[in-house]
PDB file of C-alpha atoms in Angstrom:
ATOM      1  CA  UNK A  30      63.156  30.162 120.718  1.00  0.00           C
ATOM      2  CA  UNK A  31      64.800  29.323 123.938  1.00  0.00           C
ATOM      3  CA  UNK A  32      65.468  32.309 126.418  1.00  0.00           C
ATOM      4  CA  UNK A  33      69.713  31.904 125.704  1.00  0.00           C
ATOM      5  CA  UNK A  34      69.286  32.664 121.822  1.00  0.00           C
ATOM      6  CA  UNK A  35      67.339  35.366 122.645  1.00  0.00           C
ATOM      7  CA  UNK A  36      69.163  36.824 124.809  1.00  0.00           C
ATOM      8  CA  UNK A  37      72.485  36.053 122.658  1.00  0.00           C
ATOM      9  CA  UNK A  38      70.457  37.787 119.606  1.00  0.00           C
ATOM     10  CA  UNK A  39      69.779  40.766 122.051  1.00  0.00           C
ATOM     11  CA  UNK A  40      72.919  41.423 123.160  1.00  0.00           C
ATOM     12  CA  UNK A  41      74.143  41.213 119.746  1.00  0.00           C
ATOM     13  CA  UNK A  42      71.881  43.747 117.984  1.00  0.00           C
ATOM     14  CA  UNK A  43      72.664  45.539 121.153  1.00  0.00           C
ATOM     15  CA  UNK A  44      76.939  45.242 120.139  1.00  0.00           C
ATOM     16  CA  UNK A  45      76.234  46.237 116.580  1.00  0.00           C
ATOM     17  CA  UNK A  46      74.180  49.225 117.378  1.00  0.00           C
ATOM     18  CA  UNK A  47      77.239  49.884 119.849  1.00  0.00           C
ATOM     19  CA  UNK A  48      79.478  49.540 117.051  1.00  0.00           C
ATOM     20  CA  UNK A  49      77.519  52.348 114.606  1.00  0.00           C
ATOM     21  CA  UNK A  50      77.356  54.364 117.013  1.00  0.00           C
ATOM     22  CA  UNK A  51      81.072  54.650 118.090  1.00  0.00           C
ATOM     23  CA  UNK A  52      81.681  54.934 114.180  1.00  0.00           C
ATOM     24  CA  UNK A  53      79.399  57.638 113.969  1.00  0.00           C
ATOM     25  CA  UNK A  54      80.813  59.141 117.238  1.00  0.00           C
ATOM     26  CA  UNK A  55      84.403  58.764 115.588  1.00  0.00           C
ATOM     27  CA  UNK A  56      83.397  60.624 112.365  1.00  0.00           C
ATOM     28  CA  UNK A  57      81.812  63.521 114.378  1.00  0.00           C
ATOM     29  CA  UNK A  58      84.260  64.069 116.566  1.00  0.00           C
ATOM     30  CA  UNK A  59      87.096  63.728 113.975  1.00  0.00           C
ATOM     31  CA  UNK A  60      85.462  66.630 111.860  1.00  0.00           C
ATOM     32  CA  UNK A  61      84.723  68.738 115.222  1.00  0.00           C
ATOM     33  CA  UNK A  62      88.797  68.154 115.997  1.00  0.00           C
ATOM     34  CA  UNK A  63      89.513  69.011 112.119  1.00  0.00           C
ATOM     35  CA  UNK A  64      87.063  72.169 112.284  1.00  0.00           C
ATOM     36  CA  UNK A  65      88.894  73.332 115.602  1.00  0.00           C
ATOM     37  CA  UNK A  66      91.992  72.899 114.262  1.00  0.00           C
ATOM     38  CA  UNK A  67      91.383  74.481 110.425  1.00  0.00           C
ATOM     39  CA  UNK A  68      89.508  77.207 112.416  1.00  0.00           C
ATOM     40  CA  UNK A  69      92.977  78.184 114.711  1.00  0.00           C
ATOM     41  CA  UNK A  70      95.203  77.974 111.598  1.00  0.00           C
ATOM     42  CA  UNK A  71      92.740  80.424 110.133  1.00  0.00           C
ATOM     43  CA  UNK A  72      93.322  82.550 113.295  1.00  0.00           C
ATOM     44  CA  UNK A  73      96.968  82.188 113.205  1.00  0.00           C
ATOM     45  CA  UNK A  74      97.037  83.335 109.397  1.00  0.00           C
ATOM     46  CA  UNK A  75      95.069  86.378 110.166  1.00  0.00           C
ATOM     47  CA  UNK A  76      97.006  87.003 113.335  1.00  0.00           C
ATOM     48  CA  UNK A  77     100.408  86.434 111.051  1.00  0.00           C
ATOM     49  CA  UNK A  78      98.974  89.074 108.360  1.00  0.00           C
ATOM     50  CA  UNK A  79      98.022  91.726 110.805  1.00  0.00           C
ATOM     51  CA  UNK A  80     101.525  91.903 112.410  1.00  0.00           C
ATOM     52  CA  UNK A  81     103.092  91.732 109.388  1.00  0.00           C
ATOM     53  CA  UNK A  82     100.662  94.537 107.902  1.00  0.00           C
ATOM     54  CA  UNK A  83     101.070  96.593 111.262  1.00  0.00           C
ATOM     55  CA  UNK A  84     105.186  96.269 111.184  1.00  0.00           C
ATOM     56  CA  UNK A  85     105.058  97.806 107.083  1.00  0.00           C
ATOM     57  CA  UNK A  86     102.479 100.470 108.220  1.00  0.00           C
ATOM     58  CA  UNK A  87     105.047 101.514 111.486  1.00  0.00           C
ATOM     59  CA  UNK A  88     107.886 101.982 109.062  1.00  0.00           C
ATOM     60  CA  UNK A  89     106.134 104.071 106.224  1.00  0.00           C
ATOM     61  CA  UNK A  90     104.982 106.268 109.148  1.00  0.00           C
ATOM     62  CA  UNK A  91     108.762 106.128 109.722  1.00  0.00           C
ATOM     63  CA  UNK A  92     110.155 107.179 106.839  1.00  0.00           C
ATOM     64  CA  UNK A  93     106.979 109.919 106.315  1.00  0.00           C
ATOM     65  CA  UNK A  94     108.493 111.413 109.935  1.00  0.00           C
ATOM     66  CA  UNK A  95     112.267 110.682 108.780  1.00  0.00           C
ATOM     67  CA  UNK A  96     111.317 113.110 105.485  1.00  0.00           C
ATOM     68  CA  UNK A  97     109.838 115.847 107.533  1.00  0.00           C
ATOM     69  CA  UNK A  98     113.982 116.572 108.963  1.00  0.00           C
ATOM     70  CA  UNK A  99     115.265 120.007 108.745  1.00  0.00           C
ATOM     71  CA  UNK A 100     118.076 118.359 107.152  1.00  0.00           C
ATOM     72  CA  UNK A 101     116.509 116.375 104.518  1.00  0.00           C
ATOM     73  CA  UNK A 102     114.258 119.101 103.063  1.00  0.00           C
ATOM     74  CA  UNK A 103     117.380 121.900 102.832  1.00  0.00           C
ATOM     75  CA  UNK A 104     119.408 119.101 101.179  1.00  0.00           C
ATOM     76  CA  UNK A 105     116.315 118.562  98.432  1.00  0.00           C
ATOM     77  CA  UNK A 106     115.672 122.561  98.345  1.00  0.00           C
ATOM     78  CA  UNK A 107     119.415 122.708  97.634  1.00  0.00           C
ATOM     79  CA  UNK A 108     119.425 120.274  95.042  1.00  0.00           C
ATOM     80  CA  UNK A 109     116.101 121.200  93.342  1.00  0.00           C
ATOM     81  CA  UNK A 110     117.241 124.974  93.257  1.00  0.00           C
ATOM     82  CA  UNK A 111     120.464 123.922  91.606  1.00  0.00           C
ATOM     83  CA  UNK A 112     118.558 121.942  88.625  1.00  0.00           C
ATOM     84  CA  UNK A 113     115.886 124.844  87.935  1.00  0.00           C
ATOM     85  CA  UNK A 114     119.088 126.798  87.827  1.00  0.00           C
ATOM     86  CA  UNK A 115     120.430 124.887  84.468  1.00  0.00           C
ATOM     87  CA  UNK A 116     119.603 125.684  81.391  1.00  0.00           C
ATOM     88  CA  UNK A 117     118.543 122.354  80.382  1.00  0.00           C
ATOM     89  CA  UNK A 118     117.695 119.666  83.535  1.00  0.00           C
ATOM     90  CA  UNK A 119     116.306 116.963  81.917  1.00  0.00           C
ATOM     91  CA  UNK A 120     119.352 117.004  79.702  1.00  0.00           C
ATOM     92  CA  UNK A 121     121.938 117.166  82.337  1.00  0.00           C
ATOM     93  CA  UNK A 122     119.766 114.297  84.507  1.00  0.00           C
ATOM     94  CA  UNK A 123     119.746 111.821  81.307  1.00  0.00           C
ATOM     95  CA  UNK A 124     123.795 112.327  80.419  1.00  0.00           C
ATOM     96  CA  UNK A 125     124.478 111.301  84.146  1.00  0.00           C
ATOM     97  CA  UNK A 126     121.927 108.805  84.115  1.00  0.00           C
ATOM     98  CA  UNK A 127     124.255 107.245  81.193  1.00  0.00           C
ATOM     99  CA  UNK A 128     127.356 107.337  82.757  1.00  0.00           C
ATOM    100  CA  UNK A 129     125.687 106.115  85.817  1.00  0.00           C
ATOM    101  CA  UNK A 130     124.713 102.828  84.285  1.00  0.00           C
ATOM    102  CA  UNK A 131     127.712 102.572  81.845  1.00  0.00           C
ATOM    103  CA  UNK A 132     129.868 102.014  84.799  1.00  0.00           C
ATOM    104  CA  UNK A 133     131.347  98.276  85.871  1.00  0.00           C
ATOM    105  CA  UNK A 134     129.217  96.724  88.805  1.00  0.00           C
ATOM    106  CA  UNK A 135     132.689  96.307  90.556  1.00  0.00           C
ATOM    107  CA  UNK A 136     133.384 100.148  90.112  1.00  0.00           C
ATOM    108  CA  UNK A 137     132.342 103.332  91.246  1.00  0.00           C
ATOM    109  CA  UNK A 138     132.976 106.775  89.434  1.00  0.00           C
ATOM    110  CA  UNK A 139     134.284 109.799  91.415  1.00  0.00           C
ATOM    111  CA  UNK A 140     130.810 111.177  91.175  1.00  0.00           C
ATOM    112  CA  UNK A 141     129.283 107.988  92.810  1.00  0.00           C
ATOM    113  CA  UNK A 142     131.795 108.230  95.547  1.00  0.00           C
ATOM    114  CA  UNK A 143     131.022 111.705  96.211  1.00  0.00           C
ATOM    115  CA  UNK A 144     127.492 110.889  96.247  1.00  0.00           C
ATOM    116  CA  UNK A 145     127.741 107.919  98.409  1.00  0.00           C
ATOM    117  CA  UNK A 146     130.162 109.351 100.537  1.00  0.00           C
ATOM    118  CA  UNK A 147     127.726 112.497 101.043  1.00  0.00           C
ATOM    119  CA  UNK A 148     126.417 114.285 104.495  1.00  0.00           C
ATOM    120  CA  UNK A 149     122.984 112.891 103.852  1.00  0.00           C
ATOM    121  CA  UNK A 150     123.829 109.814 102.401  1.00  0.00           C
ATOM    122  CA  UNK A 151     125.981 108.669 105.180  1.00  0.00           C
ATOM    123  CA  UNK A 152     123.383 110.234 107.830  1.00  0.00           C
ATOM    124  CA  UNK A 153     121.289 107.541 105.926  1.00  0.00           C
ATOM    125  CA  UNK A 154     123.338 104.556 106.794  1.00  0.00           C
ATOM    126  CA  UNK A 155     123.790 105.548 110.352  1.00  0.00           C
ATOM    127  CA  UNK A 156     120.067 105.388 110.632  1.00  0.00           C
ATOM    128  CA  UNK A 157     118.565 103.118 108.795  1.00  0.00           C
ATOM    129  CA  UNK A 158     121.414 100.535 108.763  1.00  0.00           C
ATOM    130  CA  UNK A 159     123.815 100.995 111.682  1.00  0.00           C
ATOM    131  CA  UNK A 160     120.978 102.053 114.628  1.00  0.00           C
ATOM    132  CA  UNK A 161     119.060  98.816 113.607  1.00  0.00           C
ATOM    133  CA  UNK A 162     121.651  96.064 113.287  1.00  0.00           C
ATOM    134  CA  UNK A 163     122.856  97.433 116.649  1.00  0.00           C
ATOM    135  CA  UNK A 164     119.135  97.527 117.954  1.00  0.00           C
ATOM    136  CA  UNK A 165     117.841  93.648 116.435  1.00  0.00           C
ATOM    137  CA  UNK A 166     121.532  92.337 115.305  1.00  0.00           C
ATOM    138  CA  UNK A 167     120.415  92.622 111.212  1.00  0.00           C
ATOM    139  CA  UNK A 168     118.971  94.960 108.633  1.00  0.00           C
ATOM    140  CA  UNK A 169     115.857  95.827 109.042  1.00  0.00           C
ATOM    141  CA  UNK A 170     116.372  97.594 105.488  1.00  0.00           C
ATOM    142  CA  UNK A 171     118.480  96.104 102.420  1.00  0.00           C
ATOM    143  CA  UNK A 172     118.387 100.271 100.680  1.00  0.00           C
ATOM    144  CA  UNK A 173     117.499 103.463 101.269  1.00  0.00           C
ATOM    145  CA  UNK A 174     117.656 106.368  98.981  1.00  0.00           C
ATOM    146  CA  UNK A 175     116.130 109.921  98.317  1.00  0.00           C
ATOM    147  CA  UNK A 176     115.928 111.943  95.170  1.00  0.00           C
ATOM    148  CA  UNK A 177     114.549 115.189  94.151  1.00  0.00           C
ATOM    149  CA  UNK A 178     111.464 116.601  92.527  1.00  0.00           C
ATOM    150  CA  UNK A 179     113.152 115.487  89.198  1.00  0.00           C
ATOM    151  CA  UNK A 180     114.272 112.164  90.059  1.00  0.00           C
ATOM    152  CA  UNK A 181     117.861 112.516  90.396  1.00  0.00           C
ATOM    153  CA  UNK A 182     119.792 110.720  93.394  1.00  0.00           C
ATOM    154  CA  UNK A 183     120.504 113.148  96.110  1.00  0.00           C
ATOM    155  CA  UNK A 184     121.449 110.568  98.865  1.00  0.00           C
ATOM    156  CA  UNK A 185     121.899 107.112  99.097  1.00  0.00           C
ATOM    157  CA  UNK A 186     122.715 104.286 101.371  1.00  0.00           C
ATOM    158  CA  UNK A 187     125.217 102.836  98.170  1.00  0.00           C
ATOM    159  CA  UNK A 188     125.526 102.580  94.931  1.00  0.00           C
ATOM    160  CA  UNK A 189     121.477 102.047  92.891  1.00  0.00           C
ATOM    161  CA  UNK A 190     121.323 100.426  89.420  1.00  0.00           C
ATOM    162  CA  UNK A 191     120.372 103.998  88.129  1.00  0.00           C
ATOM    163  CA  UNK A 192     120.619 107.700  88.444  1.00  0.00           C
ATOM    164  CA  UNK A 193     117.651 108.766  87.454  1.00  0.00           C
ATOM    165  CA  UNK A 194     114.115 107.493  89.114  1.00  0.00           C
ATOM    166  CA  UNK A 195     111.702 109.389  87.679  1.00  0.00           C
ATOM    167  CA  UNK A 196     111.376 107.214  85.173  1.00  0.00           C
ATOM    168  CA  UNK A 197     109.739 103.986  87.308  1.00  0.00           C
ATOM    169  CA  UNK A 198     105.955 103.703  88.205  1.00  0.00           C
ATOM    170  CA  UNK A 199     106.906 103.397  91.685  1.00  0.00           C
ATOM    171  CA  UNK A 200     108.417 106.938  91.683  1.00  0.00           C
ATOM    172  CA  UNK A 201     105.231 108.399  90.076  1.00  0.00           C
ATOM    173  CA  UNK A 202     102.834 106.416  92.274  1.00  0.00           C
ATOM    174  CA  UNK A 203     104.524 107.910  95.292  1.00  0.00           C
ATOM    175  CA  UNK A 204     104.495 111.634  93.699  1.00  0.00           C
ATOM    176  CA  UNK A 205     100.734 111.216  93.368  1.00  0.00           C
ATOM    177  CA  UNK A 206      99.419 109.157  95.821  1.00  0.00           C
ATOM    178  CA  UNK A 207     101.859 109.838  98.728  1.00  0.00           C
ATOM    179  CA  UNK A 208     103.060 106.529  99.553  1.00  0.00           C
ATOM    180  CA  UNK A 209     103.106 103.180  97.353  1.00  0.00           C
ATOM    181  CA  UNK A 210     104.195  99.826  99.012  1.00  0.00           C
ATOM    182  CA  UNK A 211     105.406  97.018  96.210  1.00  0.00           C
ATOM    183  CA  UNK A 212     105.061  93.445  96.223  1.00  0.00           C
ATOM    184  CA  UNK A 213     108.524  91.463  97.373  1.00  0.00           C
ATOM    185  CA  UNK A 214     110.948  91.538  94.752  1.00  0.00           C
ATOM    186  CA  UNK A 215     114.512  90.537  94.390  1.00  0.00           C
ATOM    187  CA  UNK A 216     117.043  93.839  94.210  1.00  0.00           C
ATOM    188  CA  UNK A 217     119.793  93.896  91.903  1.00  0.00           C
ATOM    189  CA  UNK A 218     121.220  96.753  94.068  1.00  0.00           C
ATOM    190  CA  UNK A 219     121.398  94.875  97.429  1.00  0.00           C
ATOM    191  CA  UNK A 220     121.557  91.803  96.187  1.00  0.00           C
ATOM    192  CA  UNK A 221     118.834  90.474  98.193  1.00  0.00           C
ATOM    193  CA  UNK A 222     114.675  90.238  98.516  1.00  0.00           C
ATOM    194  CA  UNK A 223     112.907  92.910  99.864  1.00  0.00           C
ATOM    195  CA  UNK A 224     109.770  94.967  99.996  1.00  0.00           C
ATOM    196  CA  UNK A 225     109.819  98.267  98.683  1.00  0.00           C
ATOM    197  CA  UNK A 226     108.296 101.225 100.535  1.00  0.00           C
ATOM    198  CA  UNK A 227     108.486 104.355  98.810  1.00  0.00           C
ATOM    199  CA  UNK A 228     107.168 107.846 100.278  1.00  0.00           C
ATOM    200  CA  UNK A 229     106.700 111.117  98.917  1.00  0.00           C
ATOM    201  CA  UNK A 230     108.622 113.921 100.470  1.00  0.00           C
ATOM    202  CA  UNK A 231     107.078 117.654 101.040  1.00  0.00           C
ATOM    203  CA  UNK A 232     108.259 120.995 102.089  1.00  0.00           C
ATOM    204  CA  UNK A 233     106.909 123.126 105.043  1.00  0.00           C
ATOM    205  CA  UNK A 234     104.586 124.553 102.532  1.00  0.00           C
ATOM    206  CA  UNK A 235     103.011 120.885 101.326  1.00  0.00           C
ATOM    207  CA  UNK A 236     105.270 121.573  97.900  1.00  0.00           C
ATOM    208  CA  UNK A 237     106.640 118.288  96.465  1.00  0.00           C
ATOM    209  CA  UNK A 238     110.105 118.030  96.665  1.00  0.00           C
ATOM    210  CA  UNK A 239     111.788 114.333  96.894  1.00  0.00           C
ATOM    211  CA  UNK A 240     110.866 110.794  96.664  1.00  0.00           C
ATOM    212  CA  UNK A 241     112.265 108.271  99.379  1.00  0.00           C
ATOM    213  CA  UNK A 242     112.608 104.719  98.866  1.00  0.00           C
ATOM    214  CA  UNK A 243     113.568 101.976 101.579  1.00  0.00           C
ATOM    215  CA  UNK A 244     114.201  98.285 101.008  1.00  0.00           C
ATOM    216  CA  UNK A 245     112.328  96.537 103.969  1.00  0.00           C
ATOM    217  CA  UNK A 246     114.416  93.229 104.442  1.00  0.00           C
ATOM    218  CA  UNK A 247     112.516  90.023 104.124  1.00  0.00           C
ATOM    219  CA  UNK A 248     113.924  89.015 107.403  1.00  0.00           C
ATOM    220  CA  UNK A 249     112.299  91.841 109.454  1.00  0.00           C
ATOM    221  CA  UNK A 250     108.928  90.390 107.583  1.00  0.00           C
ATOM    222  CA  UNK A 251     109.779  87.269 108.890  1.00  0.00           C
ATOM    223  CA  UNK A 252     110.750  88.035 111.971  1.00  0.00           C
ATOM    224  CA  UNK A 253     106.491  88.671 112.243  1.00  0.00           C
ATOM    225  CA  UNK A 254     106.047  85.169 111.425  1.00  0.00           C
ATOM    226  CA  UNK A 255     105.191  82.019 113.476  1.00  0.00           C
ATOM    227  CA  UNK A 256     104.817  79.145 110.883  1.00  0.00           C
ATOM    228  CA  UNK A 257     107.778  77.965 111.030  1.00  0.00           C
ATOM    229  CA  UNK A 258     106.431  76.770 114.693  1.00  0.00           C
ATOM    230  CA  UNK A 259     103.678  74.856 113.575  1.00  0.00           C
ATOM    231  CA  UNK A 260     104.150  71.208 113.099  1.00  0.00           C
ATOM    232  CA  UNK A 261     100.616  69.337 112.553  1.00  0.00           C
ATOM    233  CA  UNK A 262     101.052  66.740 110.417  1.00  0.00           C
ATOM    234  CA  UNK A 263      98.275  67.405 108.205  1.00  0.00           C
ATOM    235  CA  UNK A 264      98.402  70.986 107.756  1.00  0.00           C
ATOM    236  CA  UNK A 265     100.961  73.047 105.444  1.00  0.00           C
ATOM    237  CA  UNK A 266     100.754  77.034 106.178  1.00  0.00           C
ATOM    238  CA  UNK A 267     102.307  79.066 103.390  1.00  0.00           C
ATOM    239  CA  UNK A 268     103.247  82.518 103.819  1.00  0.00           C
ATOM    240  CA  UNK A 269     103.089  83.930  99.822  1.00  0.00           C
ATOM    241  CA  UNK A 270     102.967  87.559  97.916  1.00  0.00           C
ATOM    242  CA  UNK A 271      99.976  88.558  95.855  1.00  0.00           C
ATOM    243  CA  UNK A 272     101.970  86.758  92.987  1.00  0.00           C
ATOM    244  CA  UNK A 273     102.008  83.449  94.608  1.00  0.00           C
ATOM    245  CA  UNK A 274     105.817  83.259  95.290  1.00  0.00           C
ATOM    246  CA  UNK A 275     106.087  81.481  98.650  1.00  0.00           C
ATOM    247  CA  UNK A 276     108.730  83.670 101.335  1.00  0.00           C
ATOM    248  CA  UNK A 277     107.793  81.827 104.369  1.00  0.00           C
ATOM    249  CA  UNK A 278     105.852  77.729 105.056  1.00  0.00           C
ATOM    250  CA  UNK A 279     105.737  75.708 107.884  1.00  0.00           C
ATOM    251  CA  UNK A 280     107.361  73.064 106.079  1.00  0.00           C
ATOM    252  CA  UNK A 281     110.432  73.305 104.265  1.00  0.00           C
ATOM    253  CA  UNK A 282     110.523  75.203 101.111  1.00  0.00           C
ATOM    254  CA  UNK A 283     112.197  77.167  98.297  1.00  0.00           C
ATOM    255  CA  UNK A 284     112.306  80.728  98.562  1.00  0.00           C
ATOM    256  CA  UNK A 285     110.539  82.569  96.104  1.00  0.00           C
ATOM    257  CA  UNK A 286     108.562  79.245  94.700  1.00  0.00           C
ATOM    258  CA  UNK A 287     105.998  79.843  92.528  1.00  0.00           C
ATOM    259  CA  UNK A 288     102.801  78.208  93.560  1.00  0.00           C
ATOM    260  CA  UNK A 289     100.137  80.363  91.903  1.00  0.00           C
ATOM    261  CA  UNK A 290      99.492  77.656  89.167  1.00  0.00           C
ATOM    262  CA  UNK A 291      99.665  74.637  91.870  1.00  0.00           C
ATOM    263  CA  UNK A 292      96.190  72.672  91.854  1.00  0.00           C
ATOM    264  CA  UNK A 293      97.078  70.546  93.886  1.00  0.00           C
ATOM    265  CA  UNK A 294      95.753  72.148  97.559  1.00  0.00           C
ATOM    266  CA  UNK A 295      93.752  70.400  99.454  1.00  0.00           C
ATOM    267  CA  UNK A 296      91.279  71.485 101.582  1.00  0.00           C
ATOM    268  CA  UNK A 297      93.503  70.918 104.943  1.00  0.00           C
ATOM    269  CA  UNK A 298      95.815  73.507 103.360  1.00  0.00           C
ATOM    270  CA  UNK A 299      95.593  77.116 104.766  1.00  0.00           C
ATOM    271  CA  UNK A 300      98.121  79.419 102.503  1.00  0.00           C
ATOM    272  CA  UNK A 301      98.366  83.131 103.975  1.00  0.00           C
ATOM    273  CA  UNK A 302      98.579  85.600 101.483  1.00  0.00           C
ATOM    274  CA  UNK A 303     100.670  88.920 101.963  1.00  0.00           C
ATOM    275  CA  UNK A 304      98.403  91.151 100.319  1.00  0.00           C
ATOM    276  CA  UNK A 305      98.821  95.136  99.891  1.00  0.00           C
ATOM    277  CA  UNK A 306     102.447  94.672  99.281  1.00  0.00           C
TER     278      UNK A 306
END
């Protein structure tokens, strides 16, 4: 073989093995890059959860403060005093509870109004509502309401879809347990998606006295949330309730989407669940 083929065969095995090894270089580095890059969305989503988590956790502390008033617990001791005083509560609680709910949407009954229009009940919208559009420019809460140990309104923000609460498993987690948080729901009262916190309320002497239940506004959740700054091309970030119903993505999407039957997720997908809520 003359010395020009050989060298012409050498410097070809020499190109090949150039070429498999810039492949091979390629597909390293690509899944290195696609690692790095899953591995910071991962960050992001736990980083996105933990504010999120921390901003809920700062306003049930809130509210647990917000009950300990002077004002709130003489208004409940009030009220509770007033029901033991009847000869029949429960009855009383359910005939109001009827004419509470009877009433037109569009209408409020002079017992409403003088609810709504009470000490505590406006004290209520000058703190939760008023103080915080002035302080962020929105809600930070959608409702806010307290009842007594029976589960009769005593105060409220405006006008709830019932009277009587004692009646919900929210109520009765928050008697027991202190403090229940609910998944994200849609409120027929304010008209609007929200988280509710609820907290129960106690005396000077640790006696049960009230329930109080806030509305957190999905827009103060979101307000914790950075997806909507991510634009990879390859990589959707969903922000979702335990239930799968999507309330934030980094792509455009449909609020309140239910994705919790989707099989369709590939493995560049990184959904962040809001859990505990």
């Amino acid at each position: 073989m003359k010395i020009g083929t050989k060298l012409s065969t050498a410097f070809l095995i020499v190109v090949i093995a150039m070429i498999f090894l810039s492949a091979y270089f390629i597909n390293v580095s690509s899944r290195t890059l696609e690692n790095s890059v899953g591995k910071n969305f991962m960050f992001l989503a736990e980083d996105t959860l933990e504010k999120i988590s921390s901003d809920i956790e700062h306003r049930v502390k809130h509210l647990k403060l917000y009950c300990r008033s002077e004002r709130v617990i003489s208004v409940l001791e009030t009220s509770n005093t007033a029901s033991e005083r009847q000869d029949n509560p429960q009855e009383r609680i359910t005939s109001l509870d009827k004419d509470w709910q009877a009433a037109p949407l569009d209408q409020e009954t002079q017992f409403m109004k003088q609810l709504i229009a009470g000490g505590l009940s406006r004290q209520l919208r000058a703190d939760f509502f008023e103080f915080w559009e002035y302080e962020q420019g929105y809600h930070i809460f959608e409702e806010v309401f307290i009842t007594n140990k029976y589960g009769e309104l005593v105060a409220a923000s405006n006008r709830t879809t019932d009277y009587r609460q004692d009646d919900e498993n929210w109520w009765q987690a928050a008697r027991k347990n202190g403090w229940v948080i609910q998944d994200v729901i849609y409120d027929e009262s304010a008209k609007n998606y929200a988280v509710p916190l609820c907290v129960r309320i106690e005396n000077d002497r640790e006696e049960f006295i009230g329930v109080i239940k806030a509305l957190l506004s999905t827009q103060s959740i979101l307000a914790k949330s950075t997806l909507s700054l991510i634009r990879h091309e390859t990589t959707e970030m969903r922000l979702v309730t335990k239930k799968g119903k999507v309330i934030d993505s980094s792509r455009p999407f449909q609020l309140f989407e239910d994705i919790s039957t989707n099989k369709d997720r590939s493995c560049e997908e990184r959904t962040t669940i809001l859990s505990g809520c």
